[in-house]
mmCIF file with all atom_site columns, N, CA, C and O in Angstrom:
data_model
loop_
_atom_site.group_PDB
_atom_site.id
_atom_site.type_symbol
_atom_site.label_atom_id
_atom_site.label_alt_id
_atom_site.label_comp_id
_atom_site.label_asym_id
_atom_site.label_entity_id
_atom_site.label_seq_id
_atom_site.pdbx_PDB_ins_code
_atom_site.Cartn_x
_atom_site.Cartn_y
_atom_site.Cartn_z
_atom_site.occupancy
_atom_site.B_iso_or_equiv
_atom_site.pdbx_formal_charge
_atom_site.auth_seq_id
_atom_site.auth_comp_id
_atom_site.auth_asym_id
_atom_site.auth_atom_id
_atom_site.pdbx_PDB_model_num
ATOM 1   N N  . MET L 1 1  ? 11.723  7.749   -7.786 1.00 59.00 ? 1  MET L N  1
ATOM 2   C CA . MET L 1 1  ? 12.220  6.577   -7.078 1.00 59.00 ? 1  MET L CA 1
ATOM 3   C C  . MET L 1 1  ? 11.727  6.552   -5.638 1.00 59.00 ? 1  MET L C  1
ATOM 4   O O  . MET L 1 1  ? 11.452  5.500   -5.095 1.00 59.00 ? 1  MET L O  1
ATOM 5   N N  . ASP L 1 2  ? 11.579  7.714   -5.022 1.00 69.00 ? 2  ASP L N  1
ATOM 6   C CA . ASP L 1 2  ? 11.110  7.758   -3.643 1.00 69.00 ? 2  ASP L CA 1
ATOM 7   C C  . ASP L 1 2  ? 9.645   7.316   -3.540 1.00 69.00 ? 2  ASP L C  1
ATOM 8   O O  . ASP L 1 2  ? 9.252   6.692   -2.554 1.00 69.00 ? 2  ASP L O  1
ATOM 9   N N  . MET L 1 3  ? 8.846   7.652   -4.526 1.00 72.00 ? 3  MET L N  1
ATOM 10  C CA . MET L 1 3  ? 7.423   7.285   -4.495 1.00 72.00 ? 3  MET L CA 1
ATOM 11  C C  . MET L 1 3  ? 7.238   5.782   -4.656 1.00 72.00 ? 3  MET L C  1
ATOM 12  O O  . MET L 1 3  ? 6.240   5.232   -4.215 1.00 72.00 ? 3  MET L O  1
ATOM 13  N N  . TRP L 1 4  ? 8.198   5.113   -5.297 1.00 71.00 ? 4  TRP L N  1
ATOM 14  C CA . TRP L 1 4  ? 8.093   3.668   -5.473 1.00 71.00 ? 4  TRP L CA 1
ATOM 15  C C  . TRP L 1 4  ? 8.039   2.967   -4.127 1.00 71.00 ? 4  TRP L C  1
ATOM 16  O O  . TRP L 1 4  ? 7.264   2.029   -3.930 1.00 71.00 ? 4  TRP L O  1
ATOM 17  N N  . LEU L 1 5  ? 8.830   3.410   -3.163 1.00 68.00 ? 5  LEU L N  1
ATOM 18  C CA . LEU L 1 5  ? 8.832   2.807   -1.836 1.00 68.00 ? 5  LEU L CA 1
ATOM 19  C C  . LEU L 1 5  ? 7.522   3.059   -1.103 1.00 68.00 ? 5  LEU L C  1
ATOM 20  O O  . LEU L 1 5  ? 7.070   2.231   -0.322 1.00 68.00 ? 5  LEU L O  1
ATOM 21  N N  . VAL L 1 6  ? 6.902   4.194   -1.337 1.00 68.00 ? 6  VAL L N  1
ATOM 22  C CA . VAL L 1 6  ? 5.625   4.504   -0.688 1.00 68.00 ? 6  VAL L CA 1
ATOM 23  C C  . VAL L 1 6  ? 4.503   3.670   -1.295 1.00 68.00 ? 6  VAL L C  1
ATOM 24  O O  . VAL L 1 6  ? 3.623   3.181   -0.585 1.00 68.00 ? 6  VAL L O  1
ATOM 25  N N  . LEU L 1 7  ? 4.519   3.501   -2.605 1.00 69.00 ? 7  LEU L N  1
ATOM 26  C CA . LEU L 1 7  ? 3.435   2.806   -3.295 1.00 69.00 ? 7  LEU L CA 1
ATOM 27  C C  . LEU L 1 7  ? 3.637   1.302   -3.389 1.00 69.00 ? 7  LEU L C  1
ATOM 28  O O  . LEU L 1 7  ? 2.731   0.586   -3.796 1.00 69.00 ? 7  LEU L O  1
ATOM 29  N N  . TYR L 1 8  ? 4.805   0.807   -3.046 1.00 76.00 ? 8  TYR L N  1
ATOM 30  C CA . TYR L 1 8  ? 5.069   -0.630  -3.091 1.00 76.00 ? 8  TYR L CA 1
ATOM 31  C C  . TYR L 1 8  ? 4.197   -1.334  -2.055 1.00 76.00 ? 8  TYR L C  1
ATOM 32  O O  . TYR L 1 8  ? 3.730   -0.723  -1.096 1.00 76.00 ? 8  TYR L O  1
ATOM 33  N N  . TRP L 1 9  ? 3.961   -2.625  -2.192 1.00 70.00 ? 9  TRP L N  1
ATOM 34  C CA . TRP L 1 9  ? 2.991   -3.312  -1.321 1.00 70.00 ? 9  TRP L CA 1
ATOM 35  C C  . TRP L 1 9  ? 3.424   -3.351  0.140  1.00 70.00 ? 9  TRP L C  1
ATOM 36  O O  . TRP L 1 9  ? 2.594   -3.479  1.029  1.00 70.00 ? 9  TRP L O  1
ATOM 37  N N  . THR L 1 10 ? 4.723   -3.211  0.420  1.00 75.00 ? 10 THR L N  1
ATOM 38  C CA . THR L 1 10 ? 5.154   -3.154  1.818  1.00 75.00 ? 10 THR L CA 1
ATOM 39  C C  . THR L 1 10 ? 5.160   -1.728  2.349  1.00 75.00 ? 10 THR L C  1
ATOM 40  O O  . THR L 1 10 ? 5.451   -1.515  3.527  1.00 75.00 ? 10 THR L O  1
ATOM 41  N N  . GLY L 1 11 ? 4.843   -0.758  1.502  1.00 77.00 ? 11 GLY L N  1
ATOM 42  C CA . GLY L 1 11 ? 4.753   0.628   1.951  1.00 77.00 ? 11 GLY L CA 1
ATOM 43  C C  . GLY L 1 11 ? 3.434   0.860   2.680  1.00 77.00 ? 11 GLY L C  1
ATOM 44  O O  . GLY L 1 11 ? 2.584   -0.025  2.780  1.00 77.00 ? 11 GLY L O  1
ATOM 45  N N  . PRO L 1 12 ? 3.236   2.050   3.203  1.00 82.00 ? 12 PRO L N  1
ATOM 46  C CA . PRO L 1 12 ? 2.033   2.338   3.990  1.00 82.00 ? 12 PRO L CA 1
ATOM 47  C C  . PRO L 1 12 ? 0.735   2.222   3.191  1.00 82.00 ? 12 PRO L C  1
ATOM 48  O O  . PRO L 1 12 ? -0.266  1.714   3.700  1.00 82.00 ? 12 PRO L O  1
ATOM 49  N N  . ILE L 1 13 ? 0.753   2.648   1.936  1.00 82.00 ? 13 ILE L N  1
ATOM 50  C CA . ILE L 1 13 ? -0.462  2.576   1.121  1.00 82.00 ? 13 ILE L CA 1
ATOM 51  C C  . ILE L 1 13 ? -0.761  1.133   0.745  1.00 82.00 ? 13 ILE L C  1
ATOM 52  O O  . ILE L 1 13 ? -1.907  0.683   0.814  1.00 82.00 ? 13 ILE L O  1
ATOM 53  N N  . GLY L 1 14 ? 0.263   0.382   0.376  1.00 83.00 ? 14 GLY L N  1
ATOM 54  C CA . GLY L 1 14 ? 0.071   -1.024  0.031  1.00 83.00 ? 14 GLY L CA 1
ATOM 55  C C  . GLY L 1 14 ? -0.432  -1.838  1.215  1.00 83.00 ? 14 GLY L C  1
ATOM 56  O O  . GLY L 1 14 ? -1.331  -2.665  1.086  1.00 83.00 ? 14 GLY L O  1
ATOM 57  N N  . LEU L 1 15 ? 0.135   -1.595  2.394  1.00 87.00 ? 15 LEU L N  1
ATOM 58  C CA . LEU L 1 15 ? -0.316  -2.306  3.591  1.00 87.00 ? 15 LEU L CA 1
ATOM 59  C C  . LEU L 1 15 ? -1.744  -1.915  3.955  1.00 87.00 ? 15 LEU L C  1
ATOM 60  O O  . LEU L 1 15 ? -2.532  -2.752  4.398  1.00 87.00 ? 15 LEU L O  1
ATOM 61  N N  . ALA L 1 16 ? -2.098  -0.649  3.766  1.00 90.00 ? 16 ALA L N  1
ATOM 62  C CA . ALA L 1 16 ? -3.467  -0.214  4.052  1.00 90.00 ? 16 ALA L CA 1
ATOM 63  C C  . ALA L 1 16 ? -4.452  -0.941  3.152  1.00 90.00 ? 16 ALA L C  1
ATOM 64  O O  . ALA L 1 16 ? -5.481  -1.437  3.622  1.00 90.00 ? 16 ALA L O  1
ATOM 65  N N  . PHE L 1 17 ? -4.159  -1.042  1.855  1.00 91.00 ? 17 PHE L N  1
ATOM 66  C CA . PHE L 1 17 ? -5.033  -1.777  0.948  1.00 91.00 ? 17 PHE L CA 1
ATOM 67  C C  . PHE L 1 17 ? -5.129  -3.253  1.337  1.00 91.00 ? 17 PHE L C  1
ATOM 68  O O  . PHE L 1 17 ? -6.198  -3.850  1.291  1.00 91.00 ? 17 PHE L O  1
ATOM 69  N N  . PHE L 1 18 ? -4.011  -3.830  1.726  1.00 91.00 ? 18 PHE L N  1
ATOM 70  C CA . PHE L 1 18 ? -4.001  -5.235  2.133  1.00 91.00 ? 18 PHE L CA 1
ATOM 71  C C  . PHE L 1 18 ? -4.890  -5.455  3.351  1.00 91.00 ? 18 PHE L C  1
ATOM 72  O O  . PHE L 1 18 ? -5.713  -6.367  3.382  1.00 91.00 ? 18 PHE L O  1
ATOM 73  N N  . PHE L 1 19 ? -4.734  -4.614  4.374  1.00 95.00 ? 19 PHE L N  1
ATOM 74  C CA . PHE L 1 19 ? -5.514  -4.797  5.590  1.00 95.00 ? 19 PHE L CA 1
ATOM 75  C C  . PHE L 1 19 ? -6.992  -4.490  5.386  1.00 95.00 ? 19 PHE L C  1
ATOM 76  O O  . PHE L 1 19 ? -7.854  -5.122  5.993  1.00 95.00 ? 19 PHE L O  1
ATOM 77  N N  . VAL L 1 20 ? -7.302  -3.536  4.528  1.00 97.00 ? 20 VAL L N  1
ATOM 78  C CA . VAL L 1 20 ? -8.708  -3.259  4.205  1.00 97.00 ? 20 VAL L CA 1
ATOM 79  C C  . VAL L 1 20 ? -9.315  -4.463  3.491  1.00 97.00 ? 20 VAL L C  1
ATOM 80  O O  . VAL L 1 20 ? -10.427 -4.893  3.807  1.00 97.00 ? 20 VAL L O  1
ATOM 81  N N  . GLY L 1 21 ? -8.585  -5.033  2.552  1.00 96.00 ? 21 GLY L N  1
ATOM 82  C CA . GLY L 1 21 ? -9.082  -6.223  1.856  1.00 96.00 ? 21 GLY L CA 1
ATOM 83  C C  . GLY L 1 21 ? -9.217  -7.414  2.791  1.00 96.00 ? 21 GLY L C  1
ATOM 84  O O  . GLY L 1 21 ? -10.219 -8.140  2.740  1.00 96.00 ? 21 GLY L O  1
ATOM 85  N N  . LEU L 1 22 ? -8.241  -7.622  3.654  1.00 97.00 ? 22 LEU L N  1
ATOM 86  C CA . LEU L 1 22 ? -8.295  -8.723  4.606  1.00 97.00 ? 22 LEU L CA 1
ATOM 87  C C  . LEU L 1 22 ? -9.465  -8.559  5.573  1.00 97.00 ? 22 LEU L C  1
ATOM 88  O O  . LEU L 1 22 ? -10.212 -9.507  5.833  1.00 97.00 ? 22 LEU L O  1
ATOM 89  N N  . GLY L 1 23 ? -9.646  -7.353  6.080  1.00 97.00 ? 23 GLY L N  1
ATOM 90  C CA . GLY L 1 23 ? -10.746 -7.090  6.999  1.00 97.00 ? 23 GLY L CA 1
ATOM 91  C C  . GLY L 1 23 ? -12.099 -7.291  6.348  1.00 97.00 ? 23 GLY L C  1
ATOM 92  O O  . GLY L 1 23 ? -13.016 -7.856  6.961  1.00 97.00 ? 23 GLY L O  1
ATOM 93  N N  . SER L 1 24 ? -12.247 -6.859  5.107  1.00 98.00 ? 24 SER L N  1
ATOM 94  C CA . SER L 1 24 ? -13.534 -7.034  4.433  1.00 98.00 ? 24 SER L CA 1
ATOM 95  C C  . SER L 1 24 ? -13.800 -8.510  4.124  1.00 98.00 ? 24 SER L C  1
ATOM 96  O O  . SER L 1 24 ? -14.952 -8.955  4.216  1.00 98.00 ? 24 SER L O  1
ATOM 97  N N  . MET L 1 25 ? -12.771 -9.275  3.799  1.00 97.00 ? 25 MET L N  1
ATOM 98  C CA . MET L 1 25 ? -12.964 -10.712 3.571  1.00 97.00 ? 25 MET L CA 1
ATOM 99  C C  . MET L 1 25 ? -13.407 -11.414 4.849  1.00 97.00 ? 25 MET L C  1
ATOM 100 O O  . MET L 1 25 ? -14.333 -12.232 4.834  1.00 97.00 ? 25 MET L O  1
ATOM 101 N N  . ILE L 1 26 ? -12.765 -11.106 5.974  1.00 97.00 ? 26 ILE L N  1
ATOM 102 C CA . ILE L 1 26 ? -13.139 -11.716 7.253  1.00 97.00 ? 26 ILE L CA 1
ATOM 103 C C  . ILE L 1 26 ? -14.560 -11.313 7.624  1.00 97.00 ? 26 ILE L C  1
ATOM 104 O O  . ILE L 1 26 ? -15.351 -12.142 8.076  1.00 97.00 ? 26 ILE L O  1
ATOM 105 N N  . TYR L 1 27 ? -14.910 -10.041 7.418  1.00 97.00 ? 27 TYR L N  1
ATOM 106 C CA . TYR L 1 27 ? -16.258 -9.570  7.734  1.00 97.00 ? 27 TYR L CA 1
ATOM 107 C C  . TYR L 1 27 ? -17.302 -10.301 6.894  1.00 97.00 ? 27 TYR L C  1
ATOM 108 O O  . TYR L 1 27 ? -18.330 -10.748 7.411  1.00 97.00 ? 27 TYR L O  1
ATOM 109 N N  . LEU L 1 28 ? -17.047 -10.423 5.600  1.00 97.00 ? 28 LEU L N  1
ATOM 110 C CA . LEU L 1 28 ? -18.026 -11.075 4.721  1.00 97.00 ? 28 LEU L CA 1
ATOM 111 C C  . LEU L 1 28 ? -18.149 -12.570 5.029  1.00 97.00 ? 28 LEU L C  1
ATOM 112 O O  . LEU L 1 28 ? -19.253 -13.127 4.973  1.00 97.00 ? 28 LEU L O  1
ATOM 113 N N  . LEU L 1 29 ? -17.043 -13.238 5.354  1.00 96.00 ? 29 LEU L N  1
ATOM 114 C CA . LEU L 1 29 ? -17.115 -14.653 5.724  1.00 96.00 ? 29 LEU L CA 1
ATOM 115 C C  . LEU L 1 29 ? -17.884 -14.850 7.023  1.00 96.00 ? 29 LEU L C  1
ATOM 116 O O  . LEU L 1 29 ? -18.676 -15.789 7.158  1.00 96.00 ? 29 LEU L O  1
ATOM 117 N N  . THR L 1 30 ? -17.686 -13.956 7.982  1.00 96.00 ? 30 THR L N  1
ATOM 118 C CA . THR L 1 30 ? -18.417 -14.036 9.241  1.00 96.00 ? 30 THR L CA 1
ATOM 119 C C  . THR L 1 30 ? -19.898 -13.810 9.020  1.00 96.00 ? 30 THR L C  1
ATOM 120 O O  . THR L 1 30 ? -20.745 -14.513 9.583  1.00 96.00 ? 30 THR L O  1
ATOM 121 N N  . LYS L 1 31 ? -20.230 -12.838 8.193  1.00 96.00 ? 31 LYS L N  1
ATOM 122 C CA . LYS L 1 31 ? -21.638 -12.536 7.899  1.00 96.00 ? 31 LYS L CA 1
ATOM 123 C C  . LYS L 1 31 ? -22.294 -13.707 7.165  1.00 96.00 ? 31 LYS L C  1
ATOM 124 O O  . LYS L 1 31 ? -23.438 -14.066 7.472  1.00 96.00 ? 31 LYS L O  1
ATOM 125 N N  . ALA L 1 32 ? -21.597 -14.316 6.230  1.00 95.00 ? 32 ALA L N  1
ATOM 126 C CA . ALA L 1 32 ? -22.141 -15.457 5.502  1.00 95.00 ? 32 ALA L CA 1
ATOM 127 C C  . ALA L 1 32 ? -22.361 -16.642 6.436  1.00 95.00 ? 32 ALA L C  1
ATOM 128 O O  . ALA L 1 32 ? -23.366 -17.356 6.325  1.00 95.00 ? 32 ALA L O  1
ATOM 129 N N  . ASP L 1 33 ? -21.441 -16.862 7.372  1.00 94.00 ? 33 ASP L N  1
ATOM 130 C CA . ASP L 1 33 ? -21.585 -17.949 8.335  1.00 94.00 ? 33 ASP L CA 1
ATOM 131 C C  . ASP L 1 33 ? -22.795 -17.713 9.235  1.00 94.00 ? 33 ASP L C  1
ATOM 132 O O  . ASP L 1 33 ? -23.549 -18.635 9.529  1.00 94.00 ? 33 ASP L O  1
ATOM 133 N N  . GLU L 1 34 ? -22.993 -16.462 9.668  1.00 93.00 ? 34 GLU L N  1
ATOM 134 C CA . GLU L 1 34 ? -24.129 -16.136 10.522 1.00 93.00 ? 34 GLU L CA 1
ATOM 135 C C  . GLU L 1 34 ? -25.451 -16.359 9.781  1.00 93.00 ? 34 GLU L C  1
ATOM 136 O O  . GLU L 1 34 ? -26.396 -16.926 10.333 1.00 93.00 ? 34 GLU L O  1
ATOM 137 N N  . ILE L 1 35 ? -25.518 -15.953 8.523  1.00 93.00 ? 35 ILE L N  1
ATOM 138 C CA . ILE L 1 35 ? -26.733 -16.142 7.729  1.00 93.00 ? 35 ILE L CA 1
ATOM 139 C C  . ILE L 1 35 ? -26.996 -17.624 7.527  1.00 93.00 ? 35 ILE L C  1
ATOM 140 O O  . ILE L 1 35 ? -28.142 -18.087 7.608  1.00 93.00 ? 35 ILE L O  1
ATOM 141 N N  . SER L 1 36 ? -25.947 -18.409 7.288  1.00 92.00 ? 36 SER L N  1
ATOM 142 C CA . SER L 1 36 ? -26.100 -19.845 7.109  1.00 92.00 ? 36 SER L CA 1
ATOM 143 C C  . SER L 1 36 ? -26.634 -20.506 8.375  1.00 92.00 ? 36 SER L C  1
ATOM 144 O O  . SER L 1 36 ? -27.529 -21.355 8.317  1.00 92.00 ? 36 SER L O  1
ATOM 145 N N  . LYS L 1 37 ? -26.107 -20.103 9.536  1.00 93.00 ? 37 LYS L N  1
ATOM 146 C CA . LYS L 1 37 ? -26.577 -20.671 10.799 1.00 93.00 ? 37 LYS L CA 1
ATOM 147 C C  . LYS L 1 37 ? -28.034 -20.322 11.044 1.00 93.00 ? 37 LYS L C  1
ATOM 148 O O  . LYS L 1 37 ? -28.825 -21.160 11.488 1.00 93.00 ? 37 LYS L O  1
ATOM 149 N N  . ARG L 1 38 ? -28.412 -19.084 10.759 1.00 92.00 ? 38 ARG L N  1
ATOM 150 C CA . ARG L 1 38 ? -29.812 -18.680 10.954 1.00 92.00 ? 38 ARG L CA 1
ATOM 151 C C  . ARG L 1 38 ? -30.738 -19.428 10.014 1.00 92.00 ? 38 ARG L C  1
ATOM 152 O O  . ARG L 1 38 ? -31.842 -19.804 10.395 1.00 92.00 ? 38 ARG L O  1
ATOM 153 N N  . THR L 1 39 ? -30.295 -19.640 8.777  1.00 90.00 ? 39 THR L N  1
ATOM 154 C CA . THR L 1 39 ? -31.115 -20.362 7.809  1.00 90.00 ? 39 THR L CA 1
ATOM 155 C C  . THR L 1 39 ? -31.319 -21.812 8.246  1.00 90.00 ? 39 THR L C  1
ATOM 156 O O  . THR L 1 39 ? -32.433 -22.333 8.180  1.00 90.00 ? 39 THR L O  1
ATOM 157 N N  . ARG L 1 40 ? -30.232 -22.451 8.722  1.00 88.00 ? 40 ARG L N  1
ATOM 158 C CA . ARG L 1 40 ? -30.351 -23.835 9.210  1.00 88.00 ? 40 ARG L CA 1
ATOM 159 C C  . ARG L 1 40 ? -31.263 -23.922 10.422 1.00 88.00 ? 40 ARG L C  1
ATOM 160 O O  . ARG L 1 40 ? -32.077 -24.830 10.529 1.00 88.00 ? 40 ARG L O  1
ATOM 161 N N  . ALA L 1 41 ? -31.147 -22.956 11.348 1.00 88.00 ? 41 ALA L N  1
ATOM 162 C CA . ALA L 1 41 ? -31.988 -22.963 12.541 1.00 88.00 ? 41 ALA L CA 1
ATOM 163 C C  . ALA L 1 41 ? -33.451 -22.747 12.172 1.00 88.00 ? 41 ALA L C  1
ATOM 164 O O  . ALA L 1 41 ? -34.346 -23.394 12.729 1.00 88.00 ? 41 ALA L O  1
ATOM 165 N N  . PHE L 1 42 ? -33.718 -21.869 11.221 1.00 88.00 ? 42 PHE L N  1
ATOM 166 C CA . PHE L 1 42 ? -35.088 -21.630 10.780 1.00 88.00 ? 42 PHE L CA 1
ATOM 167 C C  . PHE L 1 42 ? -35.676 -22.868 10.122 1.00 88.00 ? 42 PHE L C  1
ATOM 168 O O  . PHE L 1 42 ? -36.823 -23.240 10.372 1.00 88.00 ? 42 PHE L O  1
ATOM 169 N N  . ALA L 1 43 ? -34.870 -23.533 9.282  1.00 85.00 ? 43 ALA L N  1
ATOM 170 C CA . ALA L 1 43 ? -35.344 -24.744 8.617  1.00 85.00 ? 43 ALA L CA 1
ATOM 171 C C  . ALA L 1 43 ? -35.622 -25.839 9.639  1.00 85.00 ? 43 ALA L C  1
ATOM 172 O O  . ALA L 1 43 ? -36.618 -26.564 9.518  1.00 85.00 ? 43 ALA L O  1
ATOM 173 N N  . ARG L 1 44 ? -34.768 -25.964 10.632 1.00 85.00 ? 44 ARG L N  1
ATOM 174 C CA . ARG L 1 44 ? -34.971 -26.959 11.681 1.00 85.00 ? 44 ARG L CA 1
ATOM 175 C C  . ARG L 1 44 ? -36.244 -26.656 12.475 1.00 85.00 ? 44 ARG L C  1
ATOM 176 O O  . ARG L 1 44 ? -37.018 -27.538 12.815 1.00 85.00 ? 44 ARG L O  1
ATOM 177 N N  . GLU L 1 45 ? -36.457 -25.386 12.749 1.00 86.00 ? 45 GLU L N  1
ATOM 178 C CA . GLU L 1 45 ? -37.634 -24.965 13.507 1.00 86.00 ? 45 GLU L CA 1
ATOM 179 C C  . GLU L 1 45 ? -38.919 -25.227 12.728 1.00 86.00 ? 45 GLU L C  1
ATOM 180 O O  . GLU L 1 45 ? -39.928 -25.613 13.306 1.00 86.00 ? 45 GLU L O  1
ATOM 181 N N  . GLN L 1 46 ? -38.871 -25.042 11.430 1.00 84.00 ? 46 GLN L N  1
ATOM 182 C CA . GLN L 1 46 ? -40.053 -25.231 10.596 1.00 84.00 ? 46 GLN L CA 1
ATOM 183 C C  . GLN L 1 46 ? -40.227 -26.680 10.147 1.00 84.00 ? 46 GLN L C  1
ATOM 184 O O  . GLN L 1 46 ? -41.219 -26.997 9.501  1.00 84.00 ? 46 GLN L O  1
ATOM 185 N N  . GLY L 1 47 ? -39.290 -27.522 10.459 1.00 81.00 ? 47 GLY L N  1
ATOM 186 C CA . GLY L 1 47 ? -39.364 -28.919 10.044 1.00 81.00 ? 47 GLY L CA 1
ATOM 187 C C  . GLY L 1 47 ? -39.051 -29.120 8.580  1.00 81.00 ? 47 GLY L C  1
ATOM 188 O O  . GLY L 1 47 ? -39.553 -30.041 7.949  1.00 81.00 ? 47 GLY L O  1
ATOM 189 N N  . LEU L 1 48 ? -38.219 -28.253 8.026  1.00 72.00 ? 48 LEU L N  1
ATOM 190 C CA . LEU L 1 48 ? -37.914 -28.307 6.596  1.00 72.00 ? 48 LEU L CA 1
ATOM 191 C C  . LEU L 1 48 ? -36.593 -29.001 6.288  1.00 72.00 ? 48 LEU L C  1
ATOM 192 O O  . LEU L 1 48 ? -36.236 -29.142 5.125  1.00 72.00 ? 48 LEU L O  1
ATOM 193 N N  . GLU L 1 49 ? -35.855 -29.408 7.312  1.00 65.00 ? 49 GLU L N  1
ATOM 194 C CA . GLU L 1 49 ? -34.536 -29.999 7.063  1.00 65.00 ? 49 GLU L CA 1
ATOM 195 C C  . GLU L 1 49 ? -34.686 -31.364 6.408  1.00 65.00 ? 49 GLU L C  1
ATOM 196 O O  . GLU L 1 49 ? -35.717 -32.023 6.524  1.00 65.00 ? 49 GLU L O  1
ATOM 197 N N  . LYS L 1 50 ? -33.646 -31.751 5.689  1.00 65.00 ? 50 LYS L N  1
ATOM 198 C CA . LYS L 1 50 ? -33.656 -33.052 5.025  1.00 65.00 ? 50 LYS L CA 1
ATOM 199 C C  . LYS L 1 50 ? -33.497 -34.147 6.068  1.00 65.00 ? 50 LYS L C  1
ATOM 200 O O  . LYS L 1 50 ? -32.621 -34.079 6.911  1.00 65.00 ? 50 LYS L O  1
ATOM 201 N N  . LYS L 1 51 ? -34.330 -35.135 5.989  1.00 60.00 ? 51 LYS L N  1
ATOM 202 C CA . LYS L 1 51 ? -34.248 -36.232 6.947  1.00 60.00 ? 51 LYS L CA 1
ATOM 203 C C  . LYS L 1 51 ? -33.348 -37.333 6.374  1.00 60.00 ? 51 LYS L C  1
ATOM 204 O O  . LYS L 1 51 ? -33.488 -37.715 5.223  1.00 60.00 ? 51 LYS L O  1
ATOM 205 N N  . LYS L 1 52 ? -32.434 -37.806 7.192  1.00 55.00 ? 52 LYS L N  1
ATOM 206 C CA . LYS L 1 52 ? -31.542 -38.875 6.759  1.00 55.00 ? 52 LYS L CA 1
ATOM 207 C C  . LYS L 1 52 ? -32.237 -40.208 6.982  1.00 55.00 ? 52 LYS L C  1
ATOM 208 O O  . LYS L 1 52 ? -32.868 -40.443 8.012  1.00 55.00 ? 52 LYS L O  1
ATOM 209 N N  . GLU L 1 53 ? -32.111 -41.077 6.023  1.00 50.00 ? 53 GLU L N  1
ATOM 210 C CA . GLU L 1 53 ? -32.767 -42.385 6.120  1.00 50.00 ? 53 GLU L CA 1
ATOM 211 C C  . GLU L 1 53 ? -31.762 -43.478 6.406  1.00 50.00 ? 53 GLU L C  1
ATOM 212 O O  . GLU L 1 53 ? -30.673 -43.470 6.004  1.00 50.00 ? 53 GLU L O  1
#
């Protein structure tokens, strides 16, 4: 019964997994946004962007 409180999601191990998952999601979203911005800037520089008519 004592281990249940440690392993429950509000316990230290559960919170550690939550914060590791949250941190990795934020990191991956930031990295994807940076790659997207660089790709758009490269396309604009090369004249490859879609022209609106």
